[in-house]
Every structure is written in structure tokens, then in C-alpha cells.
XYZ file of C-alpha atoms in Angstrom:
571
model
C -6.711 -29.516 -16.395
C -6.748 -30.110 -12.658
C -3.570 -29.713 -10.674
C -1.890 -32.965 -9.659
C -2.065 -32.747 -5.888
C -0.851 -34.994 -3.112
C -3.962 -34.427 -0.997
C -7.216 -32.953 -2.265
C -10.874 -32.552 -1.306
C -13.879 -33.573 -3.387
C -17.272 -32.087 -2.492
C -20.411 -31.232 -4.397
C -20.683 -27.646 -3.180
C -17.838 -25.365 -2.099
C -17.093 -25.975 1.578
C -17.256 -23.166 4.107
C -14.241 -21.594 5.756
C -14.976 -23.207 9.163
C -15.253 -26.641 7.539
C -11.961 -26.088 5.709
C -10.377 -25.493 9.096
C -11.775 -28.820 10.348
C -10.410 -30.620 7.308
C -6.969 -29.109 7.689
C -6.843 -29.902 11.404
C -7.603 -33.525 10.578
C -5.378 -34.004 7.516
C -2.886 -31.157 7.417
C -2.364 -28.992 4.349
C -4.862 -29.475 1.516
C -3.483 -28.902 -1.976
C -6.759 -28.515 -3.843
C -10.531 -28.246 -3.418
C -12.734 -29.642 -6.174
C -16.462 -28.770 -5.932
C -18.303 -30.911 -8.472
C -21.150 -28.397 -8.747
C -18.729 -26.035 -10.501
C -16.895 -28.661 -12.553
C -20.086 -30.212 -13.975
C -20.757 -26.995 -15.886
C -17.824 -28.015 -18.084
C -19.985 -30.912 -19.337
C -19.509 -34.650 -18.905
C -16.275 -34.685 -20.897
C -14.830 -31.873 -18.791
C -15.922 -33.566 -15.571
C -14.368 -36.886 -16.646
C -11.137 -35.170 -17.649
C -10.960 -33.312 -14.342
C -11.429 -36.503 -12.342
C -8.899 -38.489 -14.377
C -6.278 -35.823 -13.807
C -6.599 -35.989 -10.039
C -3.654 -37.889 -8.588
C -1.934 -37.999 -5.234
C -1.830 -39.856 -1.969
C -5.347 -39.089 -0.687
C -8.721 -37.835 -1.907
C -11.066 -36.670 0.849
C -14.805 -36.759 0.142
C -16.120 -33.885 2.261
C -19.608 -34.162 3.762
C -20.192 -30.830 5.489
C -23.654 -31.408 6.921
C -26.040 -34.274 7.577
C -28.126 -32.986 4.694
C -25.200 -33.763 2.353
C -24.948 -37.470 3.211
C -26.907 -38.614 0.100
C -24.121 -37.152 -2.045
C -21.571 -39.693 -0.808
C -22.626 -42.370 -3.330
C -22.306 -40.154 -6.425
C -19.071 -38.616 -5.136
C -17.700 -42.096 -4.502
C -18.419 -43.009 -8.120
C -16.577 -39.928 -9.300
C -13.699 -40.667 -6.955
C -13.329 -44.070 -8.605
C -12.366 -42.286 -11.819
C -9.382 -40.575 -10.188
C -5.857 -41.897 -9.787
C -5.396 -41.273 -6.087
C -4.054 -43.960 -3.791
C -6.567 -43.629 -0.953
C -10.161 -42.362 -0.686
C -11.456 -41.132 2.675
C -14.888 -39.807 3.673
C -14.870 -36.918 6.137
C -18.186 -36.675 7.994
C -19.894 -33.624 9.568
C -18.765 -34.608 13.081
C -15.105 -34.595 11.924
C -14.816 -38.386 11.989
C -13.402 -39.996 8.877
C -13.073 -43.464 7.408
C -11.360 -44.945 4.365
C -13.479 -46.274 1.511
C -11.784 -49.284 -0.089
C -12.126 -49.713 -3.828
C -14.285 -52.835 -3.561
C -17.115 -50.733 -2.122
C -17.764 -49.378 -5.600
C -19.428 -52.691 -6.579
C -22.612 -52.378 -4.450
C -22.916 -48.745 -5.524
C -22.839 -49.801 -9.177
C -25.497 -52.440 -8.480
C -27.698 -49.805 -6.837
C -27.248 -47.545 -9.867
C -28.932 -50.158 -12.047
C -31.876 -50.523 -9.678
C -32.302 -46.753 -9.320
C -32.285 -46.380 -13.090
C -35.381 -48.565 -13.405
C -37.257 -46.826 -10.578
C -36.439 -43.330 -11.830
C -37.418 -44.079 -15.444
C -40.810 -45.370 -14.316
C -41.352 -42.266 -12.199
C -40.370 -40.039 -15.125
C -42.959 -41.658 -17.393
C -45.664 -41.208 -14.739
C -44.964 -37.481 -14.385
C -44.686 -37.070 -18.161
C -48.189 -38.521 -18.591
C -49.623 -36.248 -15.926
C -47.876 -33.101 -17.189
C -49.334 -33.675 -20.654
C -52.855 -33.376 -19.228
C -54.609 -29.983 -19.408
C -54.304 -28.078 -16.146
C -56.212 -25.097 -14.818
C -57.305 -23.740 -11.434
C -60.648 -25.016 -10.254
C -63.719 -22.858 -10.925
C -65.119 -21.964 -8.542
C -61.941 -21.985 -6.479
C -61.961 -24.287 -3.442
C -62.700 -22.544 -0.165
C -62.095 -24.213 3.178
C -64.799 -24.097 5.845
C -64.394 -23.981 8.745
C -60.855 -22.510 8.817
C -58.101 -24.749 10.204
C -55.383 -22.033 10.433
C -52.942 -24.590 9.085
C -51.023 -24.787 5.801
C -48.473 -26.991 4.089
C -45.312 -25.383 2.706
C -44.032 -27.849 0.120
C -40.414 -27.395 -0.947
C -39.591 -30.287 -3.254
C -36.287 -28.917 -4.495
C -33.319 -31.212 -4.063
C -30.526 -29.392 -2.295
C -27.846 -31.006 -0.183
C -25.432 -28.190 0.462
C -24.864 -25.414 2.944
C -27.897 -23.596 4.317
C -27.065 -20.208 2.886
C -28.276 -17.690 0.355
C -31.337 -15.687 -0.504
C -33.595 -18.679 -1.133
C -33.215 -19.815 2.474
C -34.076 -16.336 3.719
C -37.143 -16.278 1.483
C -38.423 -19.650 2.698
C -37.879 -18.722 6.331
C -39.481 -15.323 5.782
C -42.691 -16.701 4.284
C -43.037 -19.392 6.963
C -42.402 -16.918 9.780
C -44.767 -14.415 8.170
C -47.588 -16.966 8.053
C -46.932 -18.012 11.645
C -47.108 -14.348 12.714
C -50.620 -14.327 11.230
C -51.648 -17.298 13.360
C -51.070 -20.104 10.880
C -49.250 -23.268 11.826
C -47.058 -24.687 9.085
C -45.897 -28.130 8.024
C -42.619 -27.595 6.153
C -42.454 -30.631 3.866
C -38.998 -30.977 2.373
C -35.816 -33.003 2.314
C -33.918 -29.833 3.315
C -33.193 -28.898 6.929
C -35.802 -26.871 8.792
C -35.195 -23.207 7.842
C -36.748 -21.630 10.945
C -36.782 -22.109 14.695
C -40.054 -20.208 15.138
C -42.690 -22.041 17.156
C -45.585 -23.086 14.968
C -43.556 -24.767 12.223
C -43.111 -28.543 12.032
C -40.544 -30.244 9.829
C -42.056 -33.098 7.808
C -38.988 -34.591 6.177
C -39.071 -36.274 2.791
C -36.495 -39.096 2.665
C -33.583 -38.133 0.461
C -33.051 -40.181 -2.704
C -29.843 -42.115 -3.185
C -28.944 -39.977 -6.224
C -27.589 -42.905 -8.203
C -29.729 -42.657 -11.354
C -28.156 -41.305 -14.527
C -28.474 -38.708 -15.960
C -28.549 -36.945 -12.607
C -31.915 -35.258 -13.248
C -33.649 -38.634 -13.175
C -33.187 -38.580 -9.407
C -35.767 -35.780 -9.208
C -38.377 -38.199 -10.515
C -37.438 -40.947 -8.086
C -37.752 -38.296 -5.386
C -41.105 -37.127 -6.777
C -42.895 -40.239 -5.565
C -41.571 -39.770 -2.023
C -42.652 -36.119 -2.081
C -46.167 -37.174 -3.136
C -46.456 -39.784 -0.408
C -45.055 -37.722 2.464
C -47.004 -34.547 1.658
C -50.262 -36.474 1.203
C -49.794 -38.155 4.580
C -49.174 -34.751 6.187
C -52.418 -33.403 4.713
C -54.373 -36.445 5.880
C -53.008 -36.270 9.400
C -54.064 -32.648 9.835
C -56.436 -30.848 7.439
C -55.078 -27.687 5.857
C -56.411 -24.389 4.537
C -54.107 -24.264 1.528
C -50.935 -25.697 -0.009
C -48.048 -23.316 -0.669
C -45.438 -24.785 -2.999
C -42.100 -23.242 -3.863
C -41.722 -24.041 -7.548
C -39.409 -27.036 -7.713
C -37.427 -28.454 -10.593
C -39.071 -31.481 -12.259
C -41.873 -31.519 -9.674
C -45.670 -31.219 -9.851
C -46.505 -32.660 -6.418
C -48.357 -29.574 -5.220
C -51.050 -29.935 -7.862
C -52.014 -33.449 -6.838
C -51.765 -32.618 -3.148
C -54.090 -29.619 -3.358
C -56.571 -31.586 -5.473
C -56.620 -34.483 -3.036
C -57.026 -32.167 -0.030
C -59.624 -30.012 -1.815
C -57.815 -26.772 -0.967
C -56.241 -23.892 -2.937
C -52.758 -24.156 -4.395
C -50.455 -21.150 -4.016
C -47.245 -21.421 -6.054
C -44.148 -19.314 -5.469
C -42.554 -18.672 -8.860
C -38.991 -17.353 -8.840
C -38.346 -17.927 -12.524
C -37.845 -20.924 -14.749
C -35.249 -23.345 -13.393
C -34.899 -24.762 -16.917
C -34.092 -21.284 -18.302
C -31.651 -20.625 -15.467
C -29.768 -23.845 -16.141
C -29.589 -23.166 -19.889
C -28.444 -19.553 -19.517
C -26.412 -19.514 -16.305
C -24.997 -23.026 -16.194
C -25.457 -26.128 -18.323
C -28.694 -26.907 -20.149
C -30.655 -29.661 -18.452
C -30.536 -33.081 -20.046
C -34.298 -33.328 -19.483
C -34.913 -29.674 -20.383
C -38.233 -30.226 -22.171
C -39.595 -32.302 -19.293
C -38.607 -29.597 -16.818
C -40.397 -26.941 -18.901
C -43.515 -29.133 -19.205
C -43.639 -29.610 -15.434
C -43.253 -25.858 -14.820
C -46.042 -24.996 -17.251
C -48.358 -27.615 -15.760
C -47.922 -26.274 -12.218
C -48.210 -22.617 -13.250
C -51.470 -23.187 -15.094
C -52.946 -25.310 -12.271
C -52.190 -22.868 -9.442
C -55.005 -20.873 -7.885
C -52.547 -18.089 -7.089
C -48.980 -17.385 -8.232
C -46.566 -15.367 -6.093
C -43.479 -13.785 -7.599
C -40.916 -11.137 -6.691
C -40.477 -8.902 -9.737
C -42.433 -7.230 -12.534
C -40.619 -9.162 -15.330
C -41.566 -12.465 -13.686
C -45.174 -11.314 -13.352
C -45.143 -10.389 -17.054
C -43.658 -13.782 -17.897
C -46.604 -15.434 -16.181
C -49.086 -13.199 -17.991
C -47.421 -14.142 -21.282
C -48.180 -17.776 -20.400
C -51.860 -16.863 -20.210
C -52.216 -16.407 -16.436
C -54.830 -13.726 -15.575
C -53.339 -10.735 -13.763
C -55.596 -11.153 -10.736
C -54.066 -14.592 -10.107
C -50.573 -13.099 -9.810
C -49.176 -11.390 -6.710
C -45.942 -9.523 -7.272
C -44.049 -8.348 -4.212
C -40.243 -8.118 -3.873
C -38.071 -10.070 -1.515
C -37.995 -8.764 2.050
C -36.199 -8.997 5.400
C -36.809 -10.047 8.976
C -36.191 -6.848 10.974
C -35.320 -8.853 14.090
C -32.413 -10.539 12.304
C -31.111 -7.694 10.157
C -30.775 -5.093 12.867
C -27.415 -3.318 13.296
C -28.129 -2.856 17.000
C -27.756 -6.628 17.529
C -23.966 -6.419 17.281
C -21.948 -4.429 19.792
C -18.488 -3.007 19.113
C -16.676 -5.851 20.888
C -18.411 -8.491 18.777
C -17.720 -6.587 15.571
C -14.067 -6.120 16.534
C -13.691 -9.830 17.267
C -14.919 -10.833 13.812
C -12.674 -8.281 12.114
C -9.724 -9.615 14.070
C -10.547 -13.197 13.096
C -10.682 -12.184 9.432
C -7.430 -10.226 9.677
C -9.095 -6.884 8.914
C -7.707 -3.834 10.730
C -9.927 -2.235 13.345
C -9.687 1.162 11.597
C -10.227 -0.145 8.059
C -13.151 1.179 6.043
C -14.765 -2.042 4.856
C -16.761 -2.255 1.615
C -18.668 -5.549 1.496
C -20.317 -7.784 -1.073
C -22.089 -10.901 0.183
C -23.831 -13.524 -1.927
C -23.347 -16.442 -4.258
C -20.734 -15.754 -6.910
C -23.186 -16.455 -9.712
C -23.673 -15.241 -13.253
C -25.730 -12.139 -12.526
C -24.295 -11.072 -9.173
C -21.455 -9.167 -10.843
C -18.781 -10.182 -8.366
C -16.225 -10.773 -11.138
C -16.968 -7.273 -12.486
C -16.504 -5.967 -8.943
C -13.139 -7.735 -8.572
C -11.875 -6.163 -11.795
C -13.064 -2.722 -10.626
C -11.221 -3.171 -7.316
C -8.066 -4.106 -9.192
C -8.415 -1.028 -11.387
C -8.889 1.254 -8.365
C -5.736 -0.112 -6.706
C -3.764 0.210 -9.971
C -4.899 3.739 -10.766
C -5.151 5.345 -7.341
C -3.372 3.375 -4.610
C -3.051 6.601 -2.612
C -6.834 6.954 -2.359
C -7.138 3.373 -1.126
C -4.341 3.833 1.427
C -5.476 7.243 2.728
C -9.009 6.052 3.306
C -7.894 2.646 4.613
C -10.247 0.937 2.188
C -10.640 -2.818 2.484
C -12.926 -5.021 0.406
C -14.758 -7.997 1.928
C -16.221 -10.394 -0.663
C -18.199 -13.074 1.153
C -19.336 -16.171 -0.714
C -18.304 -18.633 -3.393
C -19.624 -19.966 -6.659
C -19.096 -20.185 -10.392
C -17.319 -16.838 -10.673
C -14.743 -17.447 -7.942
C -11.962 -18.347 -10.441
C -12.421 -14.976 -12.183
C -12.422 -13.195 -8.819
C -9.213 -14.890 -7.742
C -7.582 -14.203 -11.089
C -8.270 -10.472 -10.661
C -7.278 -9.898 -7.033
C -5.441 -12.895 -5.616
C -1.915 -11.674 -6.417
C 0.002 -8.849 -4.725
C -0.510 -5.936 -4.435
C -4.273 -6.483 -4.547
C -4.606 -9.291 -2.022
C -3.725 -7.105 0.969
C -6.798 -4.969 0.279
C -9.276 -7.840 -0.159
C -10.568 -10.596 2.125
C -12.265 -13.691 0.667
C -13.660 -15.650 3.625
C -15.646 -18.038 1.408
C -19.151 -19.237 2.117
C -20.713 -18.509 5.491
C -23.928 -20.012 6.905
C -27.001 -17.817 6.424
C -27.319 -17.297 10.183
C -23.865 -15.678 10.258
C -24.470 -13.280 7.357
C -25.845 -10.394 9.490
C -22.655 -10.308 11.567
C -20.512 -9.948 8.439
C -22.747 -7.094 7.345
C -22.439 -5.505 10.786
C -18.623 -5.202 10.529
C -18.965 -3.328 7.226
C -18.913 0.408 6.519
C -20.591 0.251 3.128
C -22.181 -2.329 0.823
C -21.665 -3.147 -2.846
C -24.358 -4.425 -5.209
C -22.669 -4.792 -8.639
C -25.397 -6.891 -10.328
C -25.232 -7.382 -14.095
C -27.867 -7.613 -16.866
C -28.742 -10.994 -18.346
C -26.285 -11.860 -21.109
C -29.019 -12.994 -23.503
C -30.545 -9.504 -23.467
C -33.660 -10.510 -21.537
C -34.929 -8.251 -18.780
C -33.252 -8.716 -15.414
C -35.896 -10.440 -13.302
C -34.100 -10.689 -9.971
C -35.075 -9.313 -6.598
C -31.812 -9.729 -4.670
C -32.504 -10.562 -1.039
C -29.132 -9.090 -0.105
C -30.244 -5.671 -1.354
C -32.930 -5.473 1.337
C -30.551 -6.854 3.943
C -28.068 -4.110 3.036
C -30.786 -1.488 3.466
C -31.818 -2.883 6.854
C -28.239 -2.824 8.186
C -28.048 0.979 7.746
C -24.820 1.308 5.808
C -24.333 3.304 2.569
C -24.929 1.273 -0.597
C -23.238 1.489 -3.997
C -25.475 -0.348 -6.471
C -26.047 -1.011 -10.148
C -29.131 0.820 -11.417
C -30.615 -2.390 -12.764
C -34.387 -2.849 -13.074
C -35.913 -3.581 -9.649
C -32.670 -2.729 -7.830
C -32.778 0.827 -9.157
C -36.528 1.132 -8.637
C -36.231 0.141 -4.985
C -33.216 2.343 -4.266
C -34.849 5.376 -5.843
C -37.853 4.754 -3.592
C -40.127 4.314 -6.603
C -41.687 0.935 -5.876
C -44.587 2.553 -4.021
C -44.748 5.562 -6.269
C -42.378 7.846 -4.364
C -40.414 9.746 -7.014
C -39.196 13.009 -5.485
C -37.553 11.894 -2.241
C -33.738 11.819 -1.837
C -32.060 8.626 -3.107
C -31.431 5.627 -0.882
C -28.094 4.632 -2.491
C -25.403 5.691 -4.932
C -26.424 4.210 -8.269
C -24.326 3.575 -11.378
C -25.069 2.118 -14.841
C -24.651 -1.677 -14.731
C -21.243 -2.840 -15.911
C -19.700 0.655 -15.903
C -16.459 0.410 -13.887
C -15.722 4.131 -14.061
C -19.170 5.096 -12.775
C -19.069 2.445 -10.070
C -15.729 3.673 -8.743
C -16.954 7.272 -8.824
C -20.004 6.269 -6.762
C -17.678 4.537 -4.309
C -15.537 7.668 -4.069
C -18.623 9.762 -3.311
C -19.613 7.515 -0.426
C -16.096 7.766 0.998
C -15.788 11.536 0.459
C -19.194 12.468 1.895
C -19.599 10.473 5.110
C -22.402 12.550 6.655
C -24.531 12.572 3.515
C -23.826 8.877 2.967
C -24.910 8.023 6.500
C -28.127 10.017 6.093
C -28.777 8.075 2.896
C -28.243 4.798 4.788
C -30.690 5.853 7.506
C -33.327 6.658 4.882
C -32.770 3.227 3.331
C -33.330 1.483 6.661
C -36.505 3.465 7.333
C -37.781 2.630 3.860
C -37.145 -1.097 4.119
C -38.828 -1.307 7.526
C -41.851 0.584 6.225
C -42.269 -1.460 3.054
C -40.195 -4.628 2.790
C -40.566 -6.956 5.750
C -41.835 -10.506 5.326
C -44.994 -9.403 7.102
C -45.677 -7.056 4.179
C -44.946 -9.846 1.687
C -47.207 -12.415 3.336
C -49.909 -9.812 3.916
C -50.160 -9.179 0.172
C -50.515 -12.909 -0.485
C -53.341 -13.270 2.025
C -55.062 -10.141 0.703
C -55.154 -11.564 -2.798
C -56.330 -14.957 -1.553
C -59.179 -13.159 0.184
C -60.045 -11.214 -2.987
C -60.154 -14.442 -5.006
C -62.312 -16.198 -2.410
C -59.562 -18.584 -1.365
C -59.965 -17.797 2.343
C -62.936 -18.128 4.651
C -64.417 -15.037 6.297
C -62.550 -15.798 9.512
C -59.243 -15.978 7.612
C -59.964 -12.848 5.585
C -58.700 -9.511 6.802
C -55.382 -10.894 7.963
C -53.504 -9.332 5.069
C -52.452 -5.777 4.396
C -53.747 -3.552 1.663
C -51.236 -2.966 -1.094
C -50.412 -2.994 -4.771
C -49.500 -6.680 -5.129
């Protein structure tokens, strides 16, 4: 049951620490923050109960960025279920305005109209997804080369630009530009890169008023089709690259209409993720049908881990149509030399971390498999069992991020005496992440196996960022994480390790690995230097994109002039 507060904030995603400061400057003390993205995992009944139990003088609907503006309508509907006296919308520029209760009427009217539009769009995609799909034979080959591609990202996301997915999108776009391609980034999301050669072709955001919420993906689908097709007509392309998107098959039609290859980035089933790490989709079967249709129609599938590649093979995809290469980094961004001592000291001071503290950092979304709740319990145990070790070595833990597991993290370490040893700054924009890594003395990667017993299929972007920032790493020896940190991905099996590894979920082993890093500073630093060398030699986005282009060349998806722009490897 939600706390009865006098003044609270309603948002879809957790708000960042800087935005919290803006809110509190405008309204004074805030008694509670209520991110709907977390609450909705309790189901509709839990969400309704949470809203009904919100009382007080004011409810502030927080809109952190321009990209979040479409969420105001749905949040306003939820706010109508509360028992607060006043509803106010707080906009990205720090202006705010009251929303009187009568404004709910036009929103309800729009809900009815959106329901009709979305249902029609759903039926259209259902019919198409039931059709057999397969790559064209022979595969389309563009001649002459245009050196231009469309990156289609039809995922609906209206929150903070942060996390590994943003780094991946930026990395692939920048990698293609470095190989002399120009890119149209077609998406409703903000432009992920400032690199010259990329153009943002924005898909208008839907109003998000259809119910159930997933229907809005189908209303959006039609806009994605129209905008991407217009982009392809305005400037011919060599290929379409689509990041697999929930409830979306736009890339198939676009590539067919343009007569060019379709490359699909597959990071796992969104339907499976929702069912196992959140709440099962209302339109689960439709989501699965759309995923299968796109996978089978793609000329090439790109994925980041061996289990995901095997998953595609199990769906009947030939191995030569699958490129597997892990996530990577941009060495210009994740470079410890970017941050001088004064800049690092300033950030520590702002966070209230002592200049001489030895900082052990985790950064990421507090999701199901990231293990941050396990980490919080291990920190608590270390402080309980050996406070002298923590004090002597001036250990301080920096856990950057927010997400589903934040309540468990707070429950473990929020109270004295633990809180003085831990800083929880909340979410930070992706562009600021390297600076938080730069103030750290070691990194923590406590990832956990999948609870259903399936093979861990992740390729954590933060792992490679840790390696690039040249600090010792304590990490769970979990599938690809262990393979990378033992240097085995490219067949190197006898070299010294690149991190201190421990069995996933083993608190005792994790704390022992942490103690080793602290007790052996010279050896730990040498290990960190090896990790940086290894990531620069093998895991930059240039390597990743090079493997994609190599395989496209092998399959005849590039012209002779395009061919040879990749790198040879074991994709």
C-alpha cells in the first residue's frame, strides 16, 4: 500500500537525481516518488490500489524530457484515480501548470477513438504476421552502391536516455559512419549520436491512450511504416538495419519495398523478457508472432551472445545468416584519460564521497539479472562481519542507477550503519556514465543466472565499459561474462585473468574476490591494464560493425565497392 503523502510525484520511469533537484526547488520537499513502470508489474489490481491510496495536497506529474511528453495523457488518467486535491504537470523546462479535473473528459473521448484505430492496426499486422516469411533467394544486392542505410528503431521508449541499449544503438550508427555510410535514424526516440553523417528522421509519437497499453504499439506501427518508407523513397539505401522492436514488423515491408537487404539486430525475445522479468504481455502471442515473422524474413541476423545465436538456430535460421559478436565500447568515450583529478574530485565532492575513499562501483539498471540486490546484501554482510576491514581500507560503495530492484537495495543498505558506506545517486544520463566510472577505484559486476534455469544470454555493455576504464573488476563468472574476462572469446586460454571472478550468487566468494582486489593493489592494477588492452584490441564498435559487413559481403548482400570494408573475424 502506498504511503499517504502530502506532496508526491507521478512519473512513468524513475526520475534522475538532477531532475529531483529541479522538482524540489520548485515545490519544496517531496514525500514520495511513484514510477508507474515499476508499479505496473504488480498487475492492474495492484496499480489501481496504489493509485487509490495516494492522497495529499498535490500530485506532480513529472515530464523529465521532451521525449516523455506523450506520457502525460496516460499519467493524467492514472492521476484521476487518486485522492489528491491538486494535480500539476511539471515540464522539462521547469515550468508547471495545474490540470483541472474537467480536462479528463477530452482525454477519455480520445481513448475511445484511439481504441478503434489501434484495433484496426492490430488486425492488419496479425494478418501479415500469419503469412510465410523467408529471406529472398537470391538475396537482393544493390548496384551501384549508395553508401547509405536506414537504421529503424521502432521501439516505444519515452524515458531517460540511459543504459546499454542506447550505447549499442549509438555504437552501431557511429561504426557504420566510420566506414563511410550515412545513416537515417528512423525512430520516435531522441537522436543517440552527434556524429556527422547521421540524420534523425522522427516518427511521430502516439498518444498512448489505447487500452490495453500494448495496443499503442500497433497504432504506432502505421506511422513507423509511413515515415520509414518516405525516408527510403527520398534517398535510396543499400540496406535496412532494424533493431528488433516489440510488436513491430515494419523493417520487412520497408526492405521489400526498397528492394534491399534486411539486417535485424536480435537482442532476445521481448515477449520472453516481459514474461520472465516483469509482467507477461497482454498480447503475448501477437508479440511472439511478430518476432518470428521478422526473424525468418531477415537476410542477416545480428546478436550479441552464443545462447541468442543458438536460439535463432533453434528457430530454423541457417548459421551463416547469423552474426554473433558481443557488445562493445567507443574508445573515445570510455577513456580514463578524459577526466583529470580536479574533475574527478569535484564529482566525488558533489556526491559526498571522501577524496581518499576507495570506491567500488556498480552502474546499470537495477533489473532482474543485474544482481544489484544480491550485491546490496553482500555489502551489508561485509559491514556486519568485518567493519574494521571496511574502515581501514576506506571502502565506499557507489551504486548508480534505478529500477525494479531498488526497493530490495534500499531495504538492505538504507539504514545505519550501512548507509554511510553506500551512495545511491539514482539514474544518470548515459553521457555522464563515464565520469562516474572515472571516480571509481574498482568495478562490480554481480550478474545473476536466469531464474527459470535457461542459459544467461546477456552481453552486458557495462562489462566492456568497465574494462575500458582500466580499473580492477570483481565479476560473476556467468556465461559470456566469464568467457570475456578469462580472455577466451578469441581462443586465448593461458593468459593471466582480466578480473577477479566468483561463482554467480555466492556472497562469500564475491567478498573474497573483493578482498583480493583491495589487498593486492599492484596485481589488481596490472589486471585492469590487461583488461583495457584486451577490450581495445577486440571489443570496439568498429570490430562489431566490421563483422556485420564481412558477413553481408560473404552472403552477397554488398556490392563489390562496399565489400572489403569489414574485418575478418569469427562472427
